[in-house]
Amino acid sequence: MPRLPFPDPEPEPQPATPKRVESALSVTDLCGQLKRALGQAFPDKVRVVGEVSNFSGGRASAGPPGGTSGGGGGHWFFALKDEGATVRCVCFASVSARVRFPVRDGLEVIATGRIDMYPAQGSIQLYIDKLEPVGQGALELALREMVDQLRDLGYFDPQHKRPLPAVPRRVAVVTSRTAAALQDVINTAQKRWLGCKLLLYDVRVQGADAAPQIAAALRQLSAQGPALGIDAIILTRGGGSIEDLWAFNERSVADAIFDCQVPIVAAIGHETDTTVAELVADLRCATPTQAAMAVVPDRFALQHQIDQLHARLGLLTRQRVAQAQQRLNAAARHALLTRPMRLAEDARRRVEALAERIAALPGRRLAAATDRLDRLARHLDAIGPRQVLARGYTYTLAEDGRPIRAASQTSPGQRIVTVLHDGQLLSKIEKPSDTTQPVSDIASPETKTTPTPRPRPRRPTPRKDQGSAGLFDSM
């Protein structure tokens, strides 16, 4: 067949048949080999120290120690890092619930767990079984966080502390029946005061169930204590590690102590141990024996106090009797009892003297008033208008009694009255004077003479014992 002038068409491509590469691994196979290699290269448990970074999940820096909250179902996801590397970490809720300190970014911790690979993300992760802080134990850090939280809520304020009874009738002891602290309390109470009865409330003082039992016991005693006659509560146990005493650091126990209506004395552990229960209680004691001594009074001290009060009472009684005897003796020597008639005679004489003074008083006062009235009358006569009229003066009145002081006050035909010292003159005005002239000119119009001044009588000099009335009498 002849060749055509154009090239033959290229055949259509056929689907390639997959070929197996003997030297290549799938991703799943690779991740499986890596998991196996990690399991062979690392032990079951490794301890890694580093700084927490990118924390997410459940409870971090907030919330009460030992609990979980927030999202993620309580699972924690974060990274541990140092200056040169970072490793991803996973802490499931079953593990995070046992962590008793707040985990937050920047906290340096020691993580114990296993190294494994998470194939879905192709990442190597540390699956944590235990987490503890660096530099201090987890329980110490949790205790510090709890103390700070309760202090802010006012659980330690002295104003919330209740006073202890002076002589309690019945005291409840909240502790374990097998605890050595119980025997210390019993022995001390029997030595000090047999009248105080002890009531044991048996609870666990160590372990996971201890805190709920202690809190329930305190709440029951708070509700039923007054009906049972319980005056105080002793919460105690012997010494131990911080893990052994941790039930007394739980929030539930602190709340029960704070809400209890009966005074509580707490003595937990040794003298150097400090728990939250002791800080919230009304009184903290170093040992169970000291707690019993603080609650139960000492009969010897009470007897000594009673003896002192008895002696003081006897002394005061004798003093009061002596004072009463002195007053009785003084009353027996009084004149009212020894000379009663003389007292009556003296009183009678005083009454008579007062009667005489009262009887004479009106006469003396009347005489004094009369004498004063006479003096005033003489004085009035000496300066009164009659004496002026007797010397030749007169005054003029209108018919209606108005005094006339000027000629302009009169009119022709008006009747006037001239008053002299010995009578009155009735006149009628014919024509008022147009000019004002001196009296001397009117009396003698033709001749004017200078009147001779009348000698003025000499007023006698009054004596020292002569008053104003005597002076006017001599004029």
Short mmCIF file of C-alpha atoms in Angstrom, two decimals, residues 10 17-18 21 56 77 90 94 108-109 114 125 150 170 176 185 210 222 259 284-285 287 324 329 337 352 359:
data_model
loop_
_atom_site.label_atom_id
_atom_site.label_comp_id
_atom_site.label_asym_id
_atom_site.label_seq_id
_atom_site.Cartn_x
_atom_site.Cartn_y
_atom_site.Cartn_z
CA GLU A 10 -1.03 8.47 16.52
CA THR A 17 -1.46 -0.49 34.37
CA PRO A 18 -0.35 0.23 37.92
CA VAL A 21 7.30 -0.64 43.30
CA SER A 56 -5.84 23.79 75.59
CA PHE A 77 -3.43 19.08 74.78
CA VAL A 90 -1.64 14.49 75.40
CA SER A 94 -8.56 10.13 83.63
CA GLU A 108 7.84 24.02 84.06
CA VAL A 109 6.76 20.44 84.70
CA ARG A 114 5.02 6.82 76.80
CA GLN A 125 3.38 12.59 70.90
CA LEU A 150 -9.98 30.65 100.71
CA ARG A 170 -20.24 17.22 125.73
CA SER A 176 -10.76 7.49 113.17
CA VAL A 185 -7.79 13.18 123.52
CA ALA A 210 -11.78 10.57 103.89
CA SER A 222 -23.72 21.26 112.92
CA ASP A 259 -20.53 26.60 107.78
CA ARG A 284 -5.84 25.65 115.69
CA CYS A 285 -3.77 23.46 118.00
CA THR A 287 -1.30 18.36 118.72
CA ALA A 324 -22.71 47.78 158.62
CA ASN A 329 -22.94 52.04 166.18
CA LEU A 337 -32.01 57.94 169.79
CA GLU A 352 -41.37 79.85 167.39
CA ALA A 359 -45.45 88.03 162.35
#
